Amino acid sequence: MDGTARAGRGEFVVTDPLTPVLTKHWLGPESWTLRHYTELGGYEALTTALNTPADDLIALIKDSGLRGRGGAGFPTGMKWSFIPQAKPGEEPTGPAAKPKYLVINADEGEPGTCKDVPLMMADPHSLIEGCIITSWAIRAHYCAIYVRGEVVHCVRRLHAAVREAYEAGHLGRDIHGTGFDLDIVVHAGAGAYICGEETALLDSLEGRRGQPRLKPPFPATAGLYAAPTVVNNVETIATVPAIVSGGKDWFRTMGRERSPGPKIFSLSGHVERPGQYEAPLGTTLRELLDLAGGMSGGIPLKFWTPGGSSTPLLTAEHLDVPLDFEGATEAGSMLGTTALMIFNETVSVPWAVMKWTEFYEHESCGKCTPCREGCYWLAGILRRMVEGHGTEADIDTLLDVCDNVLGRSFCALGDGAVSPITSGIKYFREEFVALCEAQTRHPEVERIVELSGASA
Amino acid sequence: MTQAPEKTDAEGPPIREGHVRLTIDDQVVDAPQGELIIRTCERLGIVVPRFCDHPLLDPAGACRQCLVEVEMGGRKMPKPQASCTMTVAQDMVVNTQMTSPVADKAQQGVMELLLINHPLDCPICDKGGECPLQNQAMSSGRAESRFVEEKRTFAKPLPISDEVLLDRERCVLCQRCTRFSRQIAGDQFIELLERGAHQQIGTEETAFGEGEDFQSYFSGNTIQICPVGALTSASYRFRSRPFDLVSTAGVAEHDSSGAAVRRDWRRGAVTRVLAGDDPEVNEEWIDDKTRFAFRYAQAAGRITRPLVRGDDGELHEASWTDALERAASLLVAARDGEVVSEAPSQTLSVRNGTSITEDSGDSADDEETEREPKRGVGVLPGGRLTVEDAYAYAKFARLALGTNDIDARARAHSGEELDFLAAHVAGTGLGVTYADLEEASTVLTVALEVEEEAPVVFLRLRKAARQGTAVHHLGQWSTPAVVKTGGHLVACAPGGEPAALDALPDALAEALTRPGAVVLVGERAAEVPGLYAAVSALAGRSGAKVAWIPRRAGERGAVDAGALPTLLPGGRPIDDVARAQLASTWGVTELPATPGRDAAAILRAAAAGELAGLVVGGVEIADLPDPVLAREALRAADVVVSLEQAHSEVTPYADVVLPVAPVVNKSGTFRNWEGRDRRFATTIDPSGGSSGRVGGTAAITLPDCRVLDTLAVEMDVDLFTQTPEVAAAELERLGVARPARPAPVRGPDHPDRPEGHHAALVVTEEEYLVATPAGLAEVDVVSVVEVDDEERAATTSDADGGLRLATWRQLLDGGSLLVDEPELAGTARPPKIRVSTATAQRLDLHEDDVATLAGPRGELHLEVELADLPVDVVWAPARVVEPGGAVTLAGLGLTHGGPVRVTGSHDGSQR
């Protein structure tokens, strides 16, 4: 967190490459406490929000251009507006008559991604304040924060923060005399990557086996307990109080037209100072590398992911790609979670791709055939290739299996799983070929030849 | 000129309301809104391969085999779509594998992926030859696999119950089985475990090494809908290949559902039974009893040659001629009160299921020598007959034996029930249907534990409940059936059902007045005096439709065919008009005018030396309301003729045993509870029949109607029931002749109630005095009304006393047609004593400990389970399989609503 440390104290300057909004408080003493958060102006946005009609809040978020920080970049205000609300003066029917729920997706499990957990560790109250404002806007009285089960320390800190918020009257019955009730429940997941998929998360939260649901119906009409539900990422909701305080115009001073606002970029791997760098959307890797002190040991960059392993990897030629939703897509990848994994020239691409694929093989939930069987097969081929038993035909098989998984699986997990393989072969095919060069015949063929005695 | 028609062609005829028009593989088609693309394709004859899709299950979209290309608003969707989850839309353009290379490649890709971890078991797999995976791998797969890695392996097979074996390697994880269990049966005993390629189906037991296995009465359906060989039947595994089997359509013989089945057989024996597809009746589902209980036809106890008791007192095989002659002469003598036999009497050792000692009936008999000569023959045909066979029995009794002493009800019964059957059932034709249940706003079940006693009806009620029907159960505790159909229990004390019906909660009483409301009443209503009358009164005042659901397959047919003491064929009462009409059709001068004795009265009369003979069909003695009396009657009767498929408890008493055909060896009709005729052809014709290739063990036996017809000829009477077809045709010609205004159902308080007609169980006072010296007051079954918990608690001072019994039969409890089915028996629900927590505390009973249930004639030791029963009510299954044979609570002298004693473990050990 060196980058934020140095930039975090001063006044916000537009020309500064860093824009600490979410990370502003992170290095303060006991930044996670309610006292610290309140001293620095925390929960002022809540007061503003509770004095603002809910529909106006939704309009504000819409106009601010805030897009979901979980990876897909869906416009947040639009998502909120999908929640069916009772029309004034009318008896609500259908989904509008049901309770509404806010669910925070804090099941941060994407390889390389580490933004939500530090946020919840360093500044949990920004998330909680965001939850209250969002619940007010969508008229929910129950909010669940679904946290990845492995980060026990984070779960504890959230529990403590929620308790503090209750004690301060920010949560519970009749919040600050507005008549608004809200309960927040912190729920620890059981360690399944698939539960980061919003409908699988909802099933898991309901106590079922976490596997993605058939859509439609979408969560906005039938989500948690078949009631209208907004599922948002931690970073998205933590941004909400800042927008309420700062306004949409301020928010739009950062980032680009269609991807406004600041974003936490998580740099990991072969950089001098890995960590969280909060900068406007559209910042390039070259700029971020400058902030992070460059490549570690000066060894040149070979490849990197813009947003976790599910986003197709990029190379040194993409150093100046603006990292926002449009820029990453134009470069043939996706912005994802802005988890930038940086690899220098010492790393073998097939090896890295194999490790990633093994992750997906392990985490595929098993519901649909392409992902379940495809990941198993792809990992098997890659392991064999890395062990030196691959053939060039395997590369074609890899690509064809990837083609049979991409867009054929039930949810996006399968699509993400093939990203490293197809992009790895796209940019570094010669490395895969080199692995096969010594191997002219498939080992299985060798074995059959040997068993049949034909080689004698 | 040519313009106009072209224009109409382009626009086509107007689209019907609620429909959309789309294009599939260049064909324009109209489809109802909400229809899945895959269904529309089916209607066009386009077969899209699929595994997880099943028309009766909610869509899953899991296997991804059915991917097609979809275009909406002129734009192709970026990814191929699962046609089993996407519904049709106006102007949609769908391209299946027939016209889209993308869809074709997607399907081939998924098929290849499905096969990478699938073992090459086809040559030894039960499913081989009828396997959707095999078939679709041929139609939509690659000729060669590119997969050279190691396949994922599992230990196999893994039993998930005694009856169902799981081969995890073969499983394609389509979730049909788990979805069936969750959605259709409501039994969540199987679930997906683990994830990724290690995902598998499992139970609590397979997951944790202990716990519940697949304890579902409907588990066999998962085997049938499994699209691969992952779920196999323990009893069928490795026994045959599908292409070696002959498949014949049939009808379920174990209950009154009338479910369509398919019997697969070879070499004269059935190898398996599958659910038939009949949307109006059982849809595609049957219960495990119907599916797995068929080996009785090959069991060691089958009787295939007539048996005649010789001078040595033993039964010997005899020719049909000799046997029929002997039976005829004995029956004529018995009928006319001229018993010739010196009664080669019952020195045989007769097994006695209960702990009661052999009583001293013989000495009593000897004293009776001075009495009026015995005269007449009573007929107990049993409740498993086809309509045709029941008709033959009905006609045989009236013409050959000159009596109305015939009663097909081999169970608790009453005169009140006869009134009810005459008023609401006999000759009423098709009444309430399965579809009516599905559409009903409210259903109330009375004296009917629907999952145990009519499992196919249960499935339809559950389906109805899932669609919004309020299903209420009048009963004693929240049984699995109550829970799985929405959880509406109208609780009452056993015996208090009539009072409860008279005082239903207002909301329910009101709901029953709405159109489409249905009251289902089970045969057990006969055990509670006044209940049939109360049901009839409820129907009268609410307008709700009433349907009677007996347990056995032949009960409804027997009612309509006249195999009852007060009803002639076609719903005719025994009055002068009906008798005259029937006599003229039958070509006789007159028919017996006196209403007959019911089964209990027949047995009492035989035991008391009034009746000389008994003709007994498929009756299990233990199922009769008073087995002790029944044995006494059989012993006392001079002539006993038994028509049976297999050796039974009646056989040792019989003078002549005439073998009859099991259901697979005959044709006929079961009239199900709806009143729907379910005709079936002969499955296996032992004589070779048209297929001419029956070998193996099939014995040539004849249907009851043919045997009775020939027997009657020996008695100089013509029944004209040589074949089921002839019998059915005659019954059809007779038609229905119900009285315009049937007599009211007379409950116990009715002034016209005939004496002795409401006792479900006949137990002498002495027996009760011996068993419960505490007092006779407790025997007063009739006075039980709805329990007031506080009142009961206040009046109960005796630590052992004050308990009332609630009871009914469980589906799998060792019936005579369940022989030789150890796997099926292993899936039976364990028999348990159920009491409420409060009662358990009062009696010092503990869950899972063994307690003793005692009646006047013996006792039973069962584990205790706590349930939400009323205070001081004990539930126990009506029939329990013990190592020495079946024990019935009736055999112990216990009745539903009657007193019972329960004590903790007699050796005092508690866990």
mmCIF file of N, CA and C in Angstrom, chain A residues 191-193 208-209 211 214 361-374 376-377 380-381 384 394 396-397 400-401 403-405 407-412 415 442 444, chain B residues 59-64 67 79-80 85 102 105-106 108-110 112-114 116-117 142 145-152 172-173 175 182 191-199:
data_model
loop_
_atom_site.group_PDB
_atom_site.id
_atom_site.type_symbol
_atom_site.label_atom_id
_atom_site.label_comp_id
_atom_site.label_asym_id
_atom_site.label_seq_id
_atom_site.Cartn_x
_atom_site.Cartn_y
_atom_site.Cartn_z
ATOM 1 N N GLY A 191 -16.078 -21.551 1.003
ATOM 2 C CA GLY A 191 -14.886 -21.755 0.209
ATOM 3 C C GLY A 191 -15.090 -22.347 -1.153
ATOM 4 N N ALA A 192 -16.096 -21.864 -1.871
ATOM 5 C CA ALA A 192 -16.284 -22.315 -3.240
ATOM 6 C C ALA A 192 -16.239 -21.099 -4.166
ATOM 7 N N TYR A 193 -15.381 -21.164 -5.161
ATOM 8 C CA TYR A 193 -15.233 -20.064 -6.117
ATOM 9 C C TYR A 193 -16.564 -19.764 -6.803
ATOM 10 N N ARG A 208 -28.497 -23.760 0.491
ATOM 11 C CA ARG A 208 -28.475 -24.851 -0.487
ATOM 12 C C ARG A 208 -27.066 -25.028 -1.022
ATOM 13 N N ARG A 209 -26.946 -26.046 -1.858
ATOM 14 C CA ARG A 209 -25.689 -26.266 -2.556
ATOM 15 C C ARG A 209 -25.474 -25.110 -3.511
ATOM 16 N N GLN A 211 -24.813 -23.592 -6.546
ATOM 17 C CA GLN A 211 -24.634 -23.773 -7.988
ATOM 18 C C GLN A 211 -25.489 -22.729 -8.679
ATOM 19 N N LEU A 214 -30.871 -21.086 -12.956
ATOM 20 C CA LEU A 214 -31.354 -20.799 -14.294
ATOM 21 C C LEU A 214 -31.885 -19.361 -14.335
ATOM 22 N N GLU A 361 -10.258 -26.312 -12.824
ATOM 23 C CA GLU A 361 -10.620 -27.720 -12.725
ATOM 24 C C GLU A 361 -11.102 -28.019 -11.309
ATOM 25 N N HIS A 362 -10.391 -27.432 -10.333
ATOM 26 C CA HIS A 362 -10.736 -27.664 -8.933
ATOM 27 C C HIS A 362 -12.030 -26.958 -8.556
ATOM 28 N N GLU A 363 -12.277 -25.789 -9.161
ATOM 29 C CA GLU A 363 -13.394 -24.959 -8.720
ATOM 30 C C GLU A 363 -14.645 -25.076 -9.589
ATOM 31 N N SER A 364 -14.537 -25.731 -10.735
ATOM 32 C CA SER A 364 -15.744 -25.928 -11.540
ATOM 33 C C SER A 364 -16.794 -26.597 -10.664
ATOM 34 N N CYS A 365 -18.009 -26.041 -10.673
ATOM 35 C CA CYS A 365 -18.986 -26.535 -9.696
ATOM 36 C C CYS A 365 -19.539 -27.887 -10.097
ATOM 37 N N GLY A 366 -19.464 -28.228 -11.376
ATOM 38 C CA GLY A 366 -19.919 -29.552 -11.809
ATOM 39 C C GLY A 366 -21.315 -29.566 -12.380
ATOM 40 N N LYS A 367 -21.994 -28.440 -12.357
ATOM 41 C CA LYS A 367 -23.389 -28.452 -12.808
ATOM 42 C C LYS A 367 -23.504 -28.775 -14.298
ATOM 43 N N CYS A 368 -22.707 -28.100 -15.118
ATOM 44 C CA CYS A 368 -22.876 -28.309 -16.559
ATOM 45 C C CYS A 368 -21.703 -29.077 -17.142
ATOM 46 N N THR A 369 -21.989 -29.762 -18.231
ATOM 47 C CA THR A 369 -21.004 -30.648 -18.839
ATOM 48 C C THR A 369 -19.763 -29.918 -19.352
ATOM 49 N N PRO A 370 -19.928 -28.842 -20.138
ATOM 50 C CA PRO A 370 -18.724 -28.273 -20.764
ATOM 51 C C PRO A 370 -17.668 -27.846 -19.750
ATOM 52 N N CYS A 371 -18.097 -27.169 -18.693
ATOM 53 C CA CYS A 371 -17.137 -26.674 -17.717
ATOM 54 C C CYS A 371 -16.558 -27.806 -16.886
ATOM 55 N N ARG A 372 -17.450 -28.698 -16.429
ATOM 56 C CA ARG A 372 -17.010 -29.800 -15.556
ATOM 57 C C ARG A 372 -16.010 -30.696 -16.271
ATOM 58 N N GLU A 373 -16.395 -31.162 -17.439
ATOM 59 C CA GLU A 373 -15.542 -32.110 -18.152
ATOM 60 C C GLU A 373 -14.433 -31.389 -18.903
ATOM 61 N N GLY A 374 -14.767 -30.207 -19.428
ATOM 62 C CA GLY A 374 -13.780 -29.457 -20.204
ATOM 63 C C GLY A 374 -12.576 -29.081 -19.355
ATOM 64 N N TYR A 376 -11.534 -30.481 -16.676
ATOM 65 C CA TYR A 376 -10.809 -31.712 -16.332
ATOM 66 C C TYR A 376 -9.889 -32.114 -17.476
ATOM 67 N N TRP A 377 -10.414 -32.056 -18.668
ATOM 68 C CA TRP A 377 -9.648 -32.478 -19.836
ATOM 69 C C TRP A 377 -8.511 -31.486 -20.110
ATOM 70 N N GLY A 380 -5.711 -31.770 -17.805
ATOM 71 C CA GLY A 380 -4.955 -32.986 -18.071
ATOM 72 C C GLY A 380 -3.986 -32.803 -19.226
ATOM 73 N N ILE A 381 -4.486 -32.197 -20.294
ATOM 74 C CA ILE A 381 -3.602 -31.975 -21.461
ATOM 75 C C ILE A 381 -2.449 -31.060 -21.081
ATOM 76 N N ARG A 384 0.185 -32.664 -18.978
ATOM 77 C CA ARG A 384 1.002 -33.571 -19.796
ATOM 78 C C ARG A 384 1.979 -32.776 -20.646
ATOM 79 N N ASP A 394 -1.973 -31.576 -29.647
ATOM 80 C CA ASP A 394 -2.608 -31.201 -28.387
ATOM 81 C C ASP A 394 -3.006 -29.727 -28.378
ATOM 82 N N ASP A 396 -4.023 -27.968 -30.901
ATOM 83 C CA ASP A 396 -5.296 -27.851 -31.625
ATOM 84 C C ASP A 396 -6.439 -28.399 -30.782
ATOM 85 N N THR A 397 -6.153 -29.511 -30.096
ATOM 86 C CA THR A 397 -7.202 -30.078 -29.239
ATOM 87 C C THR A 397 -7.581 -29.082 -28.145
ATOM 88 N N ASP A 400 -9.722 -26.438 -29.590
ATOM 89 C CA ASP A 400 -11.046 -26.903 -29.966
ATOM 90 C C ASP A 400 -11.900 -27.186 -28.730
ATOM 91 N N VAL A 401 -11.291 -27.752 -27.705
ATOM 92 C CA VAL A 401 -12.053 -27.986 -26.471
ATOM 93 C C VAL A 401 -12.472 -26.641 -25.876
ATOM 94 N N ASP A 403 -13.090 -24.013 -27.471
ATOM 95 C CA ASP A 403 -14.201 -23.540 -28.296
ATOM 96 C C ASP A 403 -15.508 -24.233 -27.902
ATOM 97 N N ASN A 404 -15.391 -25.493 -27.468
ATOM 98 C CA ASN A 404 -16.588 -26.232 -27.069
ATOM 99 C C ASN A 404 -17.048 -25.879 -25.659
ATOM 100 N N VAL A 405 -16.207 -25.176 -24.920
ATOM 101 C CA VAL A 405 -16.598 -24.757 -23.571
ATOM 102 C C VAL A 405 -17.096 -23.314 -23.599
ATOM 103 N N GLY A 407 -18.926 -20.178 -24.128
ATOM 104 C CA GLY A 407 -20.270 -19.882 -24.605
ATOM 105 C C GLY A 407 -21.208 -21.062 -24.585
ATOM 106 N N ARG A 408 -20.733 -22.226 -24.124
ATOM 107 C CA ARG A 408 -21.598 -23.411 -24.055
ATOM 108 C C ARG A 408 -21.911 -23.787 -22.615
ATOM 109 N N SER A 409 -21.165 -23.208 -21.695
ATOM 110 C CA SER A 409 -21.344 -23.591 -20.297
ATOM 111 C C SER A 409 -22.520 -22.830 -19.695
ATOM 112 N N PHE A 410 -22.937 -23.277 -18.505
ATOM 113 C CA PHE A 410 -24.135 -22.725 -17.880
ATOM 114 C C PHE A 410 -23.903 -21.293 -17.416
ATOM 115 N N CYS A 411 -22.748 -21.037 -16.823
ATOM 116 C CA CYS A 411 -22.465 -19.688 -16.324
ATOM 117 C C CYS A 411 -21.117 -19.248 -16.866
ATOM 118 N N ALA A 412 -20.623 -18.117 -16.384
ATOM 119 C CA ALA A 412 -19.407 -17.537 -16.946
ATOM 120 C C ALA A 412 -18.141 -18.223 -16.464
ATOM 121 N N ASP A 415 -16.435 -19.827 -19.321
ATOM 122 C CA ASP A 415 -15.838 -18.832 -20.219
ATOM 123 C C ASP A 415 -14.516 -18.339 -19.653
ATOM 124 N N HIS A 442 2.939 -39.274 -29.320
ATOM 125 C CA HIS A 442 2.197 -39.206 -28.063
ATOM 126 C C HIS A 442 2.594 -40.375 -27.153
ATOM 127 N N GLU A 444 1.007 -42.097 -25.133
ATOM 128 C CA GLU A 444 0.037 -43.199 -25.139
ATOM 129 C C GLU A 444 0.284 -44.080 -26.357
ATOM 130 N N PRO B 59 -37.176 -27.378 -15.816
ATOM 131 C CA PRO B 59 -35.967 -27.296 -16.627
ATOM 132 C C PRO B 59 -34.721 -27.082 -15.767
ATOM 133 N N ALA B 60 -33.595 -27.649 -16.218
ATOM 134 C CA ALA B 60 -32.346 -27.488 -15.476
ATOM 135 C C ALA B 60 -31.274 -26.827 -16.326
ATOM 136 N N GLY B 61 -31.194 -27.211 -17.577
ATOM 137 C CA GLY B 61 -30.156 -26.649 -18.436
ATOM 138 C C GLY B 61 -28.760 -27.086 -18.051
ATOM 139 N N ALA B 62 -28.637 -28.273 -17.452
ATOM 140 C CA ALA B 62 -27.355 -28.696 -16.898
ATOM 141 C C ALA B 62 -26.472 -29.411 -17.909
ATOM 142 N N CYS B 63 -27.049 -30.253 -18.751
ATOM 143 C CA CYS B 63 -26.176 -31.091 -19.580
ATOM 144 C C CYS B 63 -25.665 -30.347 -20.795
ATOM 145 N N ARG B 64 -26.354 -29.353 -21.251
ATOM 146 C CA ARG B 64 -25.966 -28.515 -22.397
ATOM 147 C C ARG B 64 -25.938 -29.296 -23.713
ATOM 148 N N LEU B 67 -28.109 -27.704 -27.228
ATOM 149 C CA LEU B 67 -27.852 -26.335 -27.684
ATOM 150 C C LEU B 67 -28.313 -26.129 -29.132
ATOM 151 N N LYS B 79 -24.364 -16.616 -28.141
ATOM 152 C CA LYS B 79 -24.030 -17.988 -27.763
ATOM 153 C C LYS B 79 -25.181 -18.897 -28.172
ATOM 154 N N PRO B 80 -24.885 -20.166 -28.486
ATOM 155 C CA PRO B 80 -25.989 -21.110 -28.678
ATOM 156 C C PRO B 80 -26.759 -21.275 -27.375
ATOM 157 N N THR B 85 -34.394 -24.912 -21.918
ATOM 158 C CA THR B 85 -34.695 -23.900 -20.908
ATOM 159 C C THR B 85 -35.287 -22.637 -21.521
ATOM 160 N N VAL B 102 -23.129 -24.307 -36.199
ATOM 161 C CA VAL B 102 -22.721 -23.934 -34.846
ATOM 162 C C VAL B 102 -23.381 -24.856 -33.813
ATOM 163 N N LYS B 105 -21.901 -28.367 -34.055
ATOM 164 C CA LYS B 105 -20.581 -28.504 -33.418
ATOM 165 C C LYS B 105 -20.707 -28.430 -31.901
ATOM 166 N N ALA B 106 -21.574 -27.543 -31.433
ATOM 167 C CA ALA B 106 -21.766 -27.429 -29.978
ATOM 168 C C ALA B 106 -22.245 -28.762 -29.406
ATOM 169 N N GLN B 108 -21.888 -31.771 -30.744
ATOM 170 C CA GLN B 108 -20.822 -32.777 -30.827
ATOM 171 C C GLN B 108 -19.775 -32.554 -29.746
ATOM 172 N N GLY B 109 -19.502 -31.271 -29.485
ATOM 173 C CA GLY B 109 -18.515 -30.955 -28.460
ATOM 174 C C GLY B 109 -18.970 -31.412 -27.090
ATOM 175 N N VAL B 110 -20.235 -31.152 -26.761
ATOM 176 C CA VAL B 110 -20.747 -31.565 -25.456
ATOM 177 C C VAL B 110 -20.746 -33.086 -25.353
ATOM 178 N N GLU B 112 -18.771 -35.172 -26.819
ATOM 179 C CA GLU B 112 -17.397 -35.651 -26.613
ATOM 180 C C GLU B 112 -16.989 -35.459 -25.154
ATOM 181 N N LEU B 113 -17.373 -34.307 -24.598
ATOM 182 C CA LEU B 113 -17.029 -34.037 -23.200
ATOM 183 C C LEU B 113 -17.736 -35.006 -22.261
ATOM 184 N N LEU B 114 -18.992 -35.339 -22.584
ATOM 185 C CA LEU B 114 -19.721 -36.278 -21.725
ATOM 186 C C LEU B 114 -19.060 -37.650 -21.717
ATOM 187 N N ILE B 116 -15.781 -38.298 -22.165
ATOM 188 C CA ILE B 116 -14.364 -38.454 -21.780
ATOM 189 C C ILE B 116 -14.225 -39.225 -20.470
ATOM 190 N N ASN B 117 -15.143 -38.992 -19.550
ATOM 191 C CA ASN B 117 -15.042 -39.702 -18.276
ATOM 192 C C ASN B 117 -16.041 -40.841 -18.156
ATOM 193 N N ARG B 142 -18.731 -37.880 -32.088
ATOM 194 C CA ARG B 142 -17.625 -38.145 -33.009
ATOM 195 C C ARG B 142 -17.365 -39.644 -33.053
ATOM 196 N N SER B 145 -12.520 -40.711 -30.235
ATOM 197 C CA SER B 145 -12.255 -39.785 -29.137
ATOM 198 C C SER B 145 -10.835 -39.239 -29.248
ATOM 199 N N ARG B 146 -10.714 -37.968 -28.866
ATOM 200 C CA ARG B 146 -9.366 -37.381 -28.817
ATOM 201 C C ARG B 146 -8.805 -37.462 -27.410
ATOM 202 N N PHE B 147 -9.581 -38.022 -26.504
ATOM 203 C CA PHE B 147 -9.200 -38.001 -25.096
ATOM 204 C C PHE B 147 -8.213 -39.122 -24.804
ATOM 205 N N VAL B 148 -7.015 -38.758 -24.384
ATOM 206 C CA VAL B 148 -6.026 -39.788 -24.073
ATOM 207 C C VAL B 148 -5.572 -39.720 -22.619
ATOM 208 N N GLU B 149 -6.170 -38.786 -21.846
ATOM 209 C CA GLU B 149 -5.768 -38.694 -20.437
ATOM 210 C C GLU B 149 -6.435 -39.839 -19.663
ATOM 211 N N GLU B 150 -6.156 -39.880 -18.380
ATOM 212 C CA GLU B 150 -6.773 -40.932 -17.573
ATOM 213 C C GLU B 150 -8.206 -40.572 -17.230
ATOM 214 N N LYS B 151 -9.078 -41.561 -17.323
ATOM 215 C CA LYS B 151 -10.467 -41.313 -16.941
ATOM 216 C C LYS B 151 -10.582 -41.234 -15.423
ATOM 217 N N ARG B 152 -11.527 -40.437 -14.983
ATOM 218 C CA ARG B 152 -11.841 -40.365 -13.556
ATOM 219 C C ARG B 152 -12.570 -41.642 -13.154
ATOM 220 N N VAL B 172 -23.860 -38.964 -15.840
ATOM 221 C CA VAL B 172 -23.582 -37.743 -16.585
ATOM 222 C C VAL B 172 -24.101 -36.506 -15.828
ATOM 223 N N LEU B 173 -24.514 -36.699 -14.585
ATOM 224 C CA LEU B 173 -24.878 -35.608 -13.683
ATOM 225 C C LEU B 173 -25.975 -34.712 -14.265
ATOM 226 N N GLN B 175 -28.937 -34.747 -13.228
ATOM 227 C CA GLN B 175 -29.799 -34.374 -12.093
ATOM 228 C C GLN B 175 -31.265 -34.762 -12.286
ATOM 229 N N ARG B 182 -36.786 -34.536 -5.543
ATOM 230 C CA ARG B 182 -37.146 -33.289 -4.873
ATOM 231 C C ARG B 182 -38.516 -32.796 -5.341
ATOM 232 N N GLU B 191 -28.692 -36.229 -3.324
ATOM 233 C CA GLU B 191 -28.265 -34.867 -3.619
ATOM 234 C C GLU B 191 -26.904 -34.946 -4.302
ATOM 235 N N LEU B 192 -26.543 -33.863 -4.955
ATOM 236 C CA LEU B 192 -25.207 -33.787 -5.529
ATOM 237 C C LEU B 192 -24.191 -33.560 -4.411
ATOM 238 N N LEU B 193 -23.061 -34.230 -4.534
ATOM 239 C CA LEU B 193 -21.972 -34.050 -3.578
ATOM 240 C C LEU B 193 -20.718 -33.663 -4.355
ATOM 241 N N GLU B 194 -19.736 -33.099 -3.655
ATOM 242 C CA GLU B 194 -18.458 -32.724 -4.253
ATOM 243 C C GLU B 194 -18.675 -31.766 -5.425
ATOM 244 N N ARG B 195 -17.590 -31.488 -6.165
ATOM 245 C CA ARG B 195 -17.770 -30.575 -7.289
ATOM 246 C C ARG B 195 -16.829 -30.928 -8.427
ATOM 247 N N GLY B 196 -16.983 -30.207 -9.524
ATOM 248 C CA GLY B 196 -16.165 -30.452 -10.702
ATOM 249 C C GLY B 196 -16.343 -31.882 -11.185
ATOM 250 N N ALA B 197 -15.274 -32.453 -11.707
ATOM 251 C CA ALA B 197 -15.357 -33.809 -12.245
ATOM 252 C C ALA B 197 -15.609 -34.836 -11.145
ATOM 253 N N HIS B 198 -15.435 -34.421 -9.900
ATOM 254 C CA HIS B 198 -15.685 -35.346 -8.793
ATOM 255 C C HIS B 198 -17.106 -35.243 -8.260
ATOM 256 N N GLN B 199 -17.867 -34.376 -8.883
ATOM 257 C CA GLN B 199 -19.267 -34.265 -8.465
ATOM 258 C C GLN B 199 -19.948 -35.617 -8.646
#
